[in-house]
Amino acid sequence: MSPSENVPGNSSSALRGTRAVPDGDPAVPGARVPAGTPSNRSGRPELVRPEQGRLLGGVATGLAAHLGTGTLAVRAVLVALAVLGGSGIVLYLWLWALVPDGATGTAWAGEMGRRPGVRPVDSSEEAGKAGSAGKAGSTGNAGVGRGVPGASRSRDILLGLLLLLMGLVFLGLRAGWGDLPGLFPLLVVGCGAIIAFSQLDEVERSRLTTRTGTGTRSAVLRVAAGAALVVIGAVLLAVQGSGVVQAARILVAVLAVLAGLGLVLTPWGVRMWRSLDAERAALARQTARADIAAHLHDSVLQTLALIQKQSGDPTAVARLARAQERELREYLYGPPDLPQATLAKEVRSAAAQIEDLHGVAVDVVVVGDRDLDERGAALVAALREAMLNAVRHAGAPVQVYAECGPDRVEAFVRDRGPGFDLDAVPPDRLGVRRSIIGRMQRYGGTACVRTAPGEGTEVRLELPGARTVEPRESAGRGNGTDSSDRPDSSDRPDSSDRPDTGDRTPSSGSEDG
Amino acid sequence: MTVRIVLVDDHGMFRSGVRAELAADPTIEVVGQAGDVDSAVAAVAEHRPDVVLLDVHLPGGLTRPGGREVLQRCAECLTAQPPVRFLALSVSDASEDVIAVIRAGARGYVTKTISGPDLARAIHRVHQGDAVFSPRLAGFVLDAFGAGTGEVAAVDDELDRLSSREREVMRLIARGYAYKEVAKELFISVKTVETHVSAVLRKLQLSNRYELTRWAADRRLL
């Protein structure tokens, strides 16, 4: 959408037929240059009805682009042909029916991403595009400038005008001036056709984008109304000048024929519809498959290749495998990405980092979740320290459990290492005291370490839930270490006697020597 | 008395790995193997093993997860005398799938990263009719019953909530404690721990809280 991408010189290219957008940037008119489109075999744009710059069905615009002449000239010729015997109208309708819509024909892939599907969004989006194109679009070429902002709206207005004209002619006929015997029914037929055709475009487009099949109901309704108008017009044409009874007879005959046709064609139509549906489903499956394949290629296959290269190093292989397993699991079963950081997410990613760094498996179980605030971040930082100690000194298995309750957050890190005698730790080892215990206390929480030789180690962190608690500059309230069996009997082992700066750098953390 | 087991997993390599690990335990005999839903049902019917090691995700069958379908189609084995007991084994993290298999009748859930001796212990435990909860399953259970948010049953046999003792046991298991350690921690016997765990399993299988709360979606934020 950046204006710098809108090269003024390219604005006229928006007029050209194709809407294929190979580089997938829908917002830039310049991107519509049919650079690599499949249409360029003969050096001229494919004959399609472009979305932009159309007044009715886009036939004239497309034709002009195809022939390399001005849109105005084509329109003039068409109008002239229409006035001189009406062949212009027939030609226009014929082309409208047969020339593919530029929106759906070639620019399939771009279309899917670009169109939210419903019409109001569509036109506003188009207006947005015109806005972003800025002056390049509106002044550069009359066709674009006029057509883009409200191509569909102007078409509606035109339709309204046509209907108004028809009404006038009808009034005129009633008033008795001029005898234009065939004109009225023809007008009805024409209007019906226009409504039906323009709506067919809509239906086709919305079908491709919404994938719900039928598009909007109103579009279908309008197609039906258009068809009805055509039929009425045709009947009027046929019954001209005959009596009421004969007219009714003809009407009945027409309806009978229509009903018969419907009877014959409906099963065929339904079958077509179904096969189309199946095709669409297959395409969706294919897309999903391609997505998965792309993901596997970027992740699993790369890791497998790495593992083959490093097959001599079991630690590296285990680390790679573990990291890949976690990543894949996250992809397959992970909760949808939440926009904001949460405590559970932070705990998991901290554990994942440590796993990757040290090649030791860290199993994480998190119950509940909450938004990550400053204190939560402090808890995660302390938890990270505790995990680091566990993988450094004990090795697998390391079990992390975090529970976010309404009134407190608790976290545990347990390892099955040799354990140690807390009293024997020299006072200058600051890993546990500053990074874990001191940090927790500054944020109003507690931390305690349970360990005994041969029993492994468990670090317990707790933050009370009241979020209004201010971080405290307090430390040194501890009164000795605790290595008893009860976790809650004495929660405050030695804490640091100096205020910690709350750094996240891994500390020495080798208290168990 | 040896425990006869059938191994159900769609990866041949994983099956042979488990076989090799279990070979270290002479009291466990692998009598059959299967790689998909249909062959699993057939193998269970043919061998009538004591324990089935059942992968949660299996190819074949009509419903997902495949492990649940195996259990549903073997429903009469679960209550027969002697019963066939199932232990779910998976790498899957999808709590819905794991809980679905437990609710269909499996007596426990362990992850595939479990060590050989631990797996052997779990098999024996399941064979004796006890439940096997890994830390991960304990976490799922705490989440499912809203125990993380402090909901506790007023009476022990309330189906939709855990009693405070059960919650305590689940929390310790989630923290990585073995049953023995849980018992020591809470000053109760291992048998009592097993009773609590079995009670939780029963609640998990009978409660309709799981359907009511759709916790998997709702549990994200308090």
XYZ file of C-alpha atoms in Angstrom:
735
model
C 0.000 0.000 0.000
C 2.948 2.298 0.174
C 2.501 5.135 -2.272
C 6.030 4.796 -3.511
C 5.051 1.581 -5.163
C 2.521 3.267 -7.360
C 4.453 4.215 -10.396
C 2.402 6.824 -12.233
C 3.546 5.660 -15.603
C 2.054 2.307 -14.973
C -1.412 3.467 -14.192
C -2.644 2.904 -17.684
C -1.642 -0.667 -17.420
C -4.435 -1.144 -14.975
C -6.609 -0.788 -17.990
C -5.190 -3.755 -19.733
C -7.147 -6.846 -19.686
C -5.596 -9.284 -17.302
C -5.841 -9.067 -13.610
C -3.343 -11.739 -12.966
C -1.162 -10.598 -10.140
C 1.798 -12.880 -10.080
C 3.582 -11.176 -7.259
C 0.492 -11.288 -5.140
C 0.389 -7.648 -4.199
C -3.208 -6.720 -4.756
C -3.011 -3.135 -3.707
C -0.577 -1.844 -6.224
C -1.976 -0.942 -9.582
C 1.460 -1.296 -11.065
C 1.381 -4.922 -10.148
C -1.384 -5.463 -12.643
C 1.009 -5.143 -15.491
C 0.557 -8.454 -17.180
C 4.234 -9.140 -16.938
C 4.336 -12.856 -16.445
C 0.769 -13.711 -17.154
C -0.094 -16.654 -19.321
C -1.870 -14.335 -21.711
C 1.157 -12.971 -23.406
C 1.692 -15.566 -26.060
C 0.855 -13.218 -28.905
C 2.101 -10.129 -27.181
C -1.349 -8.776 -26.567
C -3.465 -9.091 -23.485
C -5.951 -11.894 -23.312
C -9.524 -10.935 -24.053
C -11.130 -10.701 -20.654
C -13.482 -8.326 -19.009
C -11.405 -6.368 -16.550
C -12.715 -5.475 -13.150
C -11.635 -1.896 -13.355
C -12.881 0.759 -15.693
C -15.997 -1.083 -16.716
C -19.293 0.651 -17.162
C -21.535 -2.309 -17.731
C -19.905 -5.637 -18.196
C -16.419 -4.543 -19.020
C -16.728 -5.719 -22.603
C -15.642 -2.481 -24.207
C -12.748 -2.004 -21.825
C -11.540 -5.523 -22.354
C -11.953 -5.317 -26.086
C -10.042 -2.052 -26.201
C -7.201 -3.497 -24.185
C -7.164 -6.576 -26.365
C -7.141 -4.644 -29.590
C -4.853 -1.967 -28.288
C -7.220 0.876 -29.066
C -8.958 3.409 -26.906
C -11.890 2.403 -24.809
C -13.821 5.417 -25.984
C -13.462 4.400 -29.620
C -14.719 0.904 -28.940
C -17.634 2.260 -27.007
C -18.461 4.667 -29.795
C -18.440 1.896 -32.369
C -20.622 -0.287 -30.171
C -23.112 2.493 -29.588
C -23.162 3.319 -33.273
C -23.815 -0.314 -34.118
C -26.520 -0.417 -31.506
C -28.275 2.600 -32.895
C -27.930 1.462 -36.492
C -30.000 -1.676 -36.373
C -29.216 -2.939 -32.877
C -26.384 -5.298 -33.753
C -24.198 -3.476 -31.249
C -26.433 -4.607 -28.421
C -26.383 -8.178 -29.610
C -22.629 -8.096 -30.015
C -22.213 -6.608 -26.561
C -24.417 -9.199 -24.903
C -22.752 -11.974 -26.813
C -19.291 -10.879 -25.704
C -20.509 -10.327 -22.196
C -21.700 -13.884 -22.022
C -18.679 -15.472 -23.628
C -15.659 -13.419 -22.595
C -14.369 -14.573 -19.218
C -14.454 -12.197 -16.328
C -10.992 -10.880 -15.624
C -11.658 -11.153 -11.927
C -12.286 -14.866 -11.993
C -10.656 -16.100 -15.135
C -6.960 -15.607 -14.780
C -6.282 -14.065 -11.443
C -7.398 -17.044 -9.455
C -4.795 -17.202 -6.764
C -4.622 -13.490 -6.239
C -8.369 -13.381 -6.150
C -8.644 -15.814 -3.285
C -6.514 -13.778 -0.996
C -7.868 -10.495 -2.077
C -11.580 -10.772 -2.037
C -13.332 -11.081 1.258
C -16.270 -12.219 -0.750
C -19.238 -9.975 -0.303
C -20.097 -7.173 -2.498
C -20.140 -4.142 -0.198
C -16.651 -4.975 0.993
C -15.714 -5.501 -2.586
C -16.671 -2.070 -3.748
C -15.248 -0.305 -0.748
C -12.062 -2.210 -1.269
C -12.020 -1.046 -4.795
C -12.506 2.503 -3.620
C -9.606 1.992 -1.283
C -7.464 0.824 -4.107
C -8.362 3.839 -6.119
C -7.486 5.990 -3.158
C -4.115 4.407 -2.768
C -3.466 4.786 -6.422
C -3.992 8.440 -5.808
C -3.567 10.870 -8.599
C -1.849 8.395 -10.763
C -5.143 6.630 -11.227
C -7.569 9.467 -11.301
C -5.816 11.883 -13.580
C -3.630 9.618 -15.601
C -6.359 8.034 -17.594
C -9.959 8.950 -17.888
C -11.095 5.373 -18.082
C -9.491 4.367 -14.842
C -10.323 7.533 -13.047
C -13.973 7.255 -13.802
C -14.388 3.592 -13.602
C -12.504 2.502 -10.579
C -14.117 4.118 -7.574
C -17.546 2.761 -8.220
C -17.540 0.424 -11.147
C -20.369 -1.603 -9.696
C -22.251 1.412 -8.456
C -22.148 3.167 -11.811
C -23.415 -0.028 -13.346
C -26.350 0.000 -10.970
C -27.062 3.607 -11.790
C -26.975 2.805 -15.465
C -29.406 0.014 -14.937
C -31.703 2.344 -13.087
C -31.530 4.818 -15.938
C -32.350 2.094 -18.400
C -35.382 1.061 -16.399
C -36.471 4.691 -16.150
C -36.149 5.037 -19.894
C -38.217 1.952 -20.334
C -40.892 3.397 -18.112
C -40.915 6.590 -20.151
C -41.239 4.675 -23.377
C -44.036 2.679 -21.868
C -45.792 5.870 -20.821
C -45.253 7.257 -24.282
C -46.823 4.182 -25.821
C -49.809 4.520 -23.560
C -50.136 8.165 -24.462
C -50.322 7.136 -28.051
C -47.455 9.045 -29.519
C -45.138 7.191 -31.748
C -45.751 3.620 -32.666
C -42.807 1.598 -31.600
C -44.416 -1.788 -31.681
C -41.500 -4.053 -30.884
C -39.560 -1.757 -28.640
C -41.163 -2.315 -25.274
C -40.872 -6.093 -25.069
C -37.350 -5.845 -26.424
C -36.479 -3.410 -23.669
C -37.912 -5.759 -21.077
C -35.844 -8.608 -22.505
C -32.765 -6.440 -22.516
C -33.179 -5.318 -18.936
C -33.790 -8.859 -17.782
C -30.687 -10.035 -19.563
C -28.615 -7.261 -18.071
C -29.790 -8.005 -14.559
C -29.236 -11.707 -14.988
C -25.816 -11.378 -16.564
C -24.478 -8.853 -14.097
C -25.710 -10.997 -11.258
C -24.180 -14.067 -12.802
C -20.858 -12.322 -12.537
C -21.533 -11.697 -8.883
C -22.568 -15.245 -8.215
C -19.539 -16.623 -9.920
C -17.226 -14.387 -8.000
C -18.768 -14.914 -4.623
C -18.779 -18.629 -5.236
C -15.071 -18.586 -5.782
C -14.382 -16.506 -2.777
C -16.854 -17.559 -0.163
C -16.679 -21.242 -1.029
C -20.086 -21.666 0.437
C -21.324 -22.626 -2.975
C -24.316 -20.553 -3.811
C -23.009 -17.123 -3.069
C -25.517 -14.714 -1.651
C -29.147 -15.540 -1.822
C -30.059 -12.114 -3.123
C -27.720 -12.582 -6.069
C -29.507 -15.792 -6.984
C -32.839 -14.110 -6.536
C -31.826 -11.336 -8.850
C -30.698 -13.804 -11.467
C -34.117 -15.412 -11.245
C -35.808 -12.026 -11.524
C -33.732 -11.213 -14.568
C -34.651 -14.507 -16.188
C -38.317 -13.876 -15.417
C -38.080 -10.475 -17.045
C -36.594 -12.052 -20.146
C -39.398 -14.575 -20.315
C -42.048 -11.919 -19.822
C -40.486 -9.803 -22.521
C -40.383 -12.732 -24.910
C -44.004 -13.558 -24.199
C -45.027 -9.962 -24.693
C -43.218 -10.004 -27.993
C -45.035 -13.129 -29.042
C -48.507 -12.076 -28.028
C -48.373 -8.654 -29.570
C -51.562 -7.708 -31.217
C -53.465 -10.830 -30.250
C -56.363 -11.129 -27.906
C -56.323 -11.876 -24.214
C -57.354 -15.510 -24.611
C -54.732 -16.214 -27.184
C -52.149 -14.446 -25.035
C -53.054 -16.627 -22.071
C -52.739 -19.691 -24.249
C -49.332 -18.684 -25.405
C -48.329 -17.955 -21.860
C -49.430 -21.399 -20.753
C -47.563 -22.957 -23.637
C -44.408 -21.061 -22.759
C -44.659 -22.014 -19.122
C -45.195 -25.648 -20.069
C -42.128 -25.615 -22.242
C -40.129 -23.967 -19.505
C -41.304 -26.477 -16.932
C -40.401 -29.315 -19.246
C -36.988 -27.868 -19.879
C -36.474 -27.410 -16.175
C -37.443 -31.010 -15.555
C -34.958 -32.237 -18.117
C -32.140 -29.907 -17.198
C -32.348 -29.890 -13.408
C -30.683 -33.268 -12.782
C -27.979 -32.353 -15.198
C -27.482 -29.017 -13.487
C -27.406 -30.621 -10.063
C -24.810 -33.072 -11.230
C -22.689 -30.280 -12.639
C -23.022 -28.439 -9.379
C -21.972 -31.449 -7.386
C -18.949 -32.177 -9.473
C -17.986 -28.536 -9.130
C -18.349 -28.880 -5.379
C -16.203 -31.973 -5.341
C -13.602 -30.206 -7.381
C -13.543 -27.335 -4.966
C -13.209 -29.662 -2.003
C -10.355 -31.442 -3.735
C -8.670 -28.127 -4.295
C -9.047 -27.230 -0.643
C -7.525 -30.559 0.327
C -4.694 -29.988 -2.069
C -4.019 -26.583 -0.584
C -3.989 -27.944 2.944
C -1.674 -30.703 1.827
C 0.661 -28.232 0.202
C 0.720 -26.187 3.398
C 1.637 -29.198 5.462
C 4.243 -30.290 2.953
C 5.805 -26.858 3.001
C 5.925 -26.863 6.768
C 7.427 -30.330 6.958
C 9.993 -29.417 4.392
C 11.085 -26.356 6.306
C 11.222 -28.076 9.640
C 11.344 -31.833 9.801
C 13.281 -32.505 6.621
C 15.889 -29.914 7.514
C 16.319 -31.409 10.943
C 16.603 -34.893 9.527
C 19.315 -33.694 7.204
C 21.144 -32.098 10.117
C 20.820 -35.277 12.143
C 22.353 -37.305 9.331
C 25.254 -34.911 9.179
C 25.897 -35.057 12.885
C 25.113 -38.700 13.401
C 28.428 -39.162 15.194
C 27.404 -36.867 18.006
C 24.621 -38.408 20.061
C 24.141 -35.292 22.200
C 23.603 -33.103 19.181
C 21.247 -35.646 17.630
C 19.200 -35.895 20.792
C 19.011 -32.141 21.053
C 17.937 -31.731 17.455
C 15.367 -34.458 17.735
C 13.962 -33.045 20.919
C 13.722 -29.508 19.577
C 12.094 -30.735 16.389
C 9.653 -32.882 18.260
C 8.591 -29.933 20.361
C 8.237 -27.689 17.355
C 6.205 -30.223 15.428
C 3.997 -30.932 18.394
C 3.357 -27.249 18.799
C 2.423 -27.084 15.111
C 0.116 -30.076 15.282
C -1.560 -29.725 18.638
C -0.569 -26.353 19.988
C -3.167 -23.833 21.000
C -3.767 -21.112 18.455
C -1.312 -18.293 18.848
C -2.479 -15.729 21.294
C -1.506 -12.214 20.433
C -0.327 -11.277 23.896
C 2.341 -12.966 25.923
C 1.007 -15.229 28.622
C 2.677 -16.825 31.549
C 2.239 -20.364 30.236
C 3.733 -19.426 26.909
C 6.729 -17.782 28.553
C 7.351 -20.743 30.829
C 7.225 -23.108 27.845
C 9.530 -21.020 25.728
C 12.006 -20.611 28.595
C 12.076 -24.390 29.036
C 12.472 -24.846 25.289
C 15.439 -22.488 25.195
C 17.166 -24.306 27.993
C 16.492 -27.621 26.305
C 18.055 -26.385 23.110
C 20.975 -24.844 24.923
C 21.895 -27.822 27.057
C 20.408 -30.784 25.284
C 18.596 -31.949 28.389
C 14.909 -32.747 28.219
C 12.721 -30.451 30.311
C 9.123 -31.616 30.694
C 6.705 -28.787 31.253
C 3.177 -29.023 32.623
C 1.227 -25.807 32.970
C -2.219 -25.577 34.498
C -4.226 -22.428 33.893
C -2.823 -19.296 32.402
C -2.772 -15.555 32.827
C -1.474 -12.447 31.152
C 2.150 -11.775 31.630
C 2.841 -8.796 33.847
C 6.054 -7.556 35.368
C 5.862 -9.909 38.312
C 5.033 -12.837 36.110
C 8.108 -12.053 34.055
C 10.160 -12.038 37.230
C 8.770 -15.433 38.140
C 9.672 -16.783 34.724
C 13.188 -15.372 35.055
C 13.624 -17.051 38.428
C 12.155 -20.247 37.026
C 14.634 -20.096 34.179
C 17.490 -19.911 36.671
C 16.137 -22.882 38.545
C 15.814 -24.890 35.312
C 19.338 -23.928 34.335
C 20.663 -25.197 37.638
C 18.722 -28.414 37.238
C 19.988 -29.199 33.741
C 23.546 -28.221 34.672
C 23.852 -30.205 37.832
C 21.315 -32.960 37.618
C 20.447 -33.665 33.990
C 17.301 -35.344 32.698
C 14.615 -35.794 33.687
C 13.741 -32.264 34.731
C 10.089 -31.741 35.516
C 8.588 -28.257 35.548
C 5.114 -27.629 36.872
C 3.443 -24.234 36.917
C -0.024 -23.504 38.205
C -1.770 -20.194 37.701
C -4.541 -19.920 40.227
C -6.766 -16.943 40.944
C -4.934 -15.968 44.111
C -1.406 -17.121 43.392
C 1.012 -18.511 40.877
C 3.135 -21.471 41.842
C 5.975 -23.060 39.966
C 8.105 -26.070 40.695
C 11.291 -27.373 39.167
C 12.186 -30.890 40.132
C 15.216 -32.911 39.168
C 16.508 -36.344 40.063
C 20.104 -35.287 40.474
C 22.432 -36.125 43.324
C 20.999 -33.341 45.468
C 23.214 -31.425 47.836
C 23.559 -30.140 51.334
C 22.323 -26.569 51.323
C 24.250 -25.693 54.443
C 27.460 -26.706 52.778
C 27.076 -24.208 49.979
C 29.617 -21.448 50.377
C 28.052 -18.041 51.009
C 29.633 -16.507 47.920
C 27.616 -18.616 45.535
C 24.950 -16.271 44.392
C 22.970 -18.231 41.774
C 20.150 -19.382 43.969
C 20.248 -16.571 46.440
C 20.196 -13.616 44.131
C 18.652 -14.788 40.919
C 15.965 -16.950 42.406
C 15.229 -16.142 46.015
C 16.141 -12.455 45.953
C 14.225 -11.851 42.756
C 11.096 -13.535 44.040
C 11.195 -11.588 47.277
C 11.536 -8.277 45.539
C 8.296 -8.995 43.743
C 6.487 -10.040 46.874
C 6.882 -13.747 46.309
C 8.748 -16.532 47.954
C 11.172 -19.172 46.841
C 12.448 -22.226 48.621
C 14.767 -25.037 47.782
C 14.325 -28.560 49.032
C 17.180 -30.837 48.598
C 19.056 -33.555 50.313
C 21.919 -35.716 49.112
C 20.498 -38.539 47.022
C 16.962 -37.171 46.837
C 17.177 -34.722 43.991
C 16.241 -31.085 44.246
C 13.015 -29.197 44.035
C 12.731 -25.437 43.757
C 9.385 -23.934 44.587
C 8.427 -20.429 43.543
C 5.300 -18.652 44.616
C 3.759 -15.333 43.768
C 0.631 -14.184 45.574
C -2.031 -13.270 43.073
C -2.882 -9.747 44.154
C -1.410 -7.824 41.284
C -1.377 -4.518 43.109
C 1.598 -5.479 45.202
C 4.454 -3.147 44.377
C 7.910 -4.504 43.817
C 9.799 -4.185 47.021
C 13.396 -3.236 47.540
C 13.641 -5.663 50.372
C 16.022 -8.466 50.840
C 17.849 -10.227 53.581
C 14.814 -11.234 55.547
C 15.684 -14.848 55.363
C 16.872 -16.679 58.400
C 18.692 -19.688 57.229
C 18.480 -22.466 54.731
C 16.071 -25.282 54.842
C 16.558 -28.827 53.806
C 13.705 -30.456 55.621
C 11.181 -32.676 53.908
C 8.187 -30.425 54.261
C 7.998 -27.903 51.462
C 6.103 -25.244 53.317
C 7.637 -25.447 56.724
C 10.246 -22.812 56.079
C 9.954 -20.816 52.933
C 12.801 -18.426 53.342
C 16.285 -19.718 53.009
C 19.171 -17.362 52.705
C 18.478 -14.440 50.535
C 20.962 -12.040 49.151
C 21.985 -9.180 51.339
C 22.442 -6.832 48.443
C 19.679 -5.490 46.257
C 19.619 -7.373 43.016
C 19.383 -5.428 39.828
C 17.032 -7.970 38.418
C 19.264 -8.865 35.526
C 18.297 -11.744 33.287
C 21.816 -12.887 32.665
C 22.514 -16.396 33.793
C 24.337 -16.171 37.062
C 27.076 -18.426 38.243
C 24.486 -20.783 39.644
C 26.856 -23.445 40.871
C 25.851 -23.521 44.462
C 26.059 -27.250 44.775
C 29.688 -27.255 43.841
C 3.211 -64.792 36.660
C 4.078 -63.063 33.445
C 2.064 -60.234 32.069
C 1.038 -60.828 28.476
C 0.832 -57.679 26.432
C -0.188 -56.627 22.953
C 1.627 -53.691 21.415
C -0.440 -51.355 19.243
C 1.416 -48.624 17.386
C 1.575 -47.745 13.736
C 5.352 -47.337 13.728
C 7.172 -50.619 13.369
C 10.371 -49.025 14.543
C 8.782 -47.829 17.745
C 7.245 -51.267 18.361
C 10.575 -53.014 18.005
C 12.165 -50.437 20.277
C 9.581 -51.043 22.982
C 9.948 -54.795 22.556
C 13.688 -54.513 23.049
C 13.249 -52.381 26.151
C 10.640 -54.652 27.664
C 12.779 -57.708 26.968
C 14.825 -56.644 29.977
C 11.848 -57.507 32.177
C 11.305 -61.274 32.192
C 7.841 -60.916 33.687
C 6.517 -59.167 30.583
C 5.816 -61.069 27.416
C 4.810 -59.400 24.172
C 2.303 -61.800 22.599
C 1.037 -59.703 19.729
C 1.414 -56.520 17.756
C -0.822 -54.388 15.601
C -0.407 -51.317 13.464
C -3.931 -50.045 12.896
C -7.396 -50.042 14.380
C -8.749 -53.188 12.730
C -5.713 -55.350 13.345
C -5.573 -54.088 16.920
C -9.141 -55.176 17.587
C -8.387 -58.538 15.987
C -5.181 -58.991 17.975
C -6.891 -58.197 21.271
C -9.680 -60.659 20.489
C -7.224 -63.353 19.480
C -4.665 -63.094 22.264
C -6.777 -61.860 25.149
C -3.723 -60.181 26.677
C -3.496 -58.805 30.193
C -2.449 -55.362 29.056
C -2.622 -53.539 25.729
C -0.164 -50.742 25.069
C -2.274 -48.498 22.901
C -1.162 -45.609 20.744
C -3.637 -42.724 20.893
C -3.351 -41.909 17.200
C -3.846 -44.888 14.934
C -4.545 -45.177 11.231
C -7.643 -47.003 10.004
C -11.013 -47.074 11.671
C -13.795 -44.584 11.249
C -13.412 -42.165 14.119
C -10.619 -40.155 15.611
C -8.603 -40.701 17.650
C -8.046 -44.289 16.534
C -7.110 -45.390 20.043
C -10.571 -44.562 21.293
C -12.183 -46.588 18.539
C -10.111 -49.616 19.501
C -11.326 -49.246 23.073
C -14.921 -48.833 22.004
C -14.772 -51.909 19.826
C -13.098 -53.904 22.581
C -15.600 -52.710 25.180
C -16.595 -56.195 26.310
C -12.939 -57.099 27.008
C -12.768 -54.264 29.502
C -15.362 -55.790 31.757
C -14.694 -59.473 31.059
C -13.044 -61.742 33.642
C -10.124 -61.424 33.621
C -10.310 -58.007 32.037
C -8.035 -56.684 29.322
C -6.518 -53.443 30.514
C -5.331 -50.652 28.302
C -2.487 -48.221 28.814
C -2.381 -45.284 26.422
C 0.979 -44.387 24.990
C 1.487 -41.358 22.830
C 3.645 -38.442 21.875
C 0.533 -36.396 21.399
C 0.075 -33.239 23.346
C -3.554 -32.828 22.362
C -5.335 -33.064 25.673
C -8.688 -33.751 24.016
C -7.367 -36.894 22.382
C -5.667 -38.179 25.490
C -8.718 -37.566 27.647
C -10.941 -39.159 24.999
C -8.931 -42.371 25.226
C -8.990 -42.328 29.023
C -12.731 -41.762 29.013
C -13.146 -44.683 26.643
C -11.606 -46.940 29.275
C -7.814 -46.746 29.254
C -6.293 -47.074 32.724
C -3.577 -44.520 32.199
C -1.475 -42.469 29.892
C 2.276 -42.230 29.502
C 4.336 -40.377 26.934
C 6.553 -42.236 24.518
C 9.668 -40.682 25.986
C 9.183 -42.822 29.101
C 12.157 -45.010 30.017
C 12.030 -48.796 29.663
C 11.965 -49.599 33.398
C 9.330 -46.929 34.019
C 7.207 -48.382 31.244
C 7.546 -51.861 32.728
C 6.457 -50.523 36.112
C 3.495 -48.772 34.519
C 2.460 -52.008 32.791
C 2.535 -53.925 36.051
C 0.597 -51.200 37.781
C -2.111 -51.215 35.125
C -2.209 -54.995 35.212
C -2.961 -54.861 38.931
C -5.921 -52.632 38.186
C -4.364 -49.360 39.231
C -4.217 -46.188 37.243
C -1.082 -44.707 35.751
C -0.851 -40.942 35.624
C 2.086 -39.214 34.012
C 2.819 -35.591 34.961
C 1.239 -34.474 31.730
C -1.987 -36.365 32.308
C -2.116 -35.015 35.849
C -1.825 -31.519 34.388
C -4.675 -32.220 31.953
C -6.805 -33.510 34.815
C -6.138 -30.493 37.016
C -7.097 -28.271 34.126
C -10.172 -30.319 33.245
C -11.571 -30.210 36.764
C -10.762 -26.561 37.287
C -8.511 -27.572 40.154
C -5.980 -24.987 39.108
C -8.493 -22.306 39.918
C -9.059 -23.717 43.369
C -12.296 -25.586 42.797
C -12.514 -28.381 45.294
C -15.267 -30.864 45.927
C -17.175 -30.516 49.166
C -17.729 -34.262 49.370
C -15.264 -36.819 48.122
C -17.551 -38.619 45.694
C -18.674 -35.541 43.829
C -18.027 -36.429 40.213
C -17.337 -33.030 38.715
C -14.622 -31.860 41.049
C -11.585 -33.284 42.724
C -11.414 -33.568 46.477
C -8.650 -31.560 48.080
C -6.643 -34.713 48.731
C -7.019 -35.874 45.138
C -5.980 -32.464 43.967
C -2.917 -32.620 46.202
C -1.980 -36.016 44.753
C -2.460 -34.786 41.185
C -0.343 -31.740 41.860
C 2.505 -33.834 43.194
C 2.323 -36.163 40.211
C 2.372 -33.148 37.896
C 5.470 -31.966 39.735
C 7.193 -35.194 38.775
C 6.762 -37.224 41.956
C 6.509 -40.977 41.774
C 3.672 -42.640 43.719
C 6.123 -43.653 46.420
C 7.316 -40.092 46.791
C 3.772 -38.791 46.848
C 2.998 -41.191 49.666
C 6.007 -40.046 51.638
C 5.189 -36.411 51.017
C 1.617 -36.707 52.219
C 2.322 -39.191 55.021
C 0.033 -41.794 53.525
C 0.616 -45.264 52.160
C 1.302 -46.011 48.509
C -1.933 -47.994 48.505
C -3.826 -44.857 49.522
C -2.164 -42.908 46.740
C -3.284 -45.584 44.311
C -6.803 -45.351 45.687
C -6.838 -41.614 45.151
C -5.482 -41.924 41.622
C -8.063 -44.576 40.757
C -10.781 -42.329 42.140
C -9.560 -39.511 39.902
C -9.563 -41.859 36.929
C -13.121 -42.848 37.727
C -14.192 -39.230 37.941
C -12.467 -38.510 34.678
C -14.329 -41.365 33.023
C -17.744 -40.676 34.511
C -17.919 -36.938 34.934
C -19.665 -34.910 32.315
C -17.843 -31.821 33.374
C -15.508 -32.354 30.453
C -18.296 -31.869 27.955
C -19.912 -29.124 29.942
C -17.001 -26.801 30.254
C -15.194 -27.312 26.979
C -12.237 -26.564 29.091
C -9.769 -27.149 26.352
C -10.907 -23.941 24.751
C -11.825 -22.007 27.838
C -8.963 -22.718 30.106
C -6.554 -20.378 28.428
C -7.028 -17.330 30.580
C -8.513 -16.812 33.996
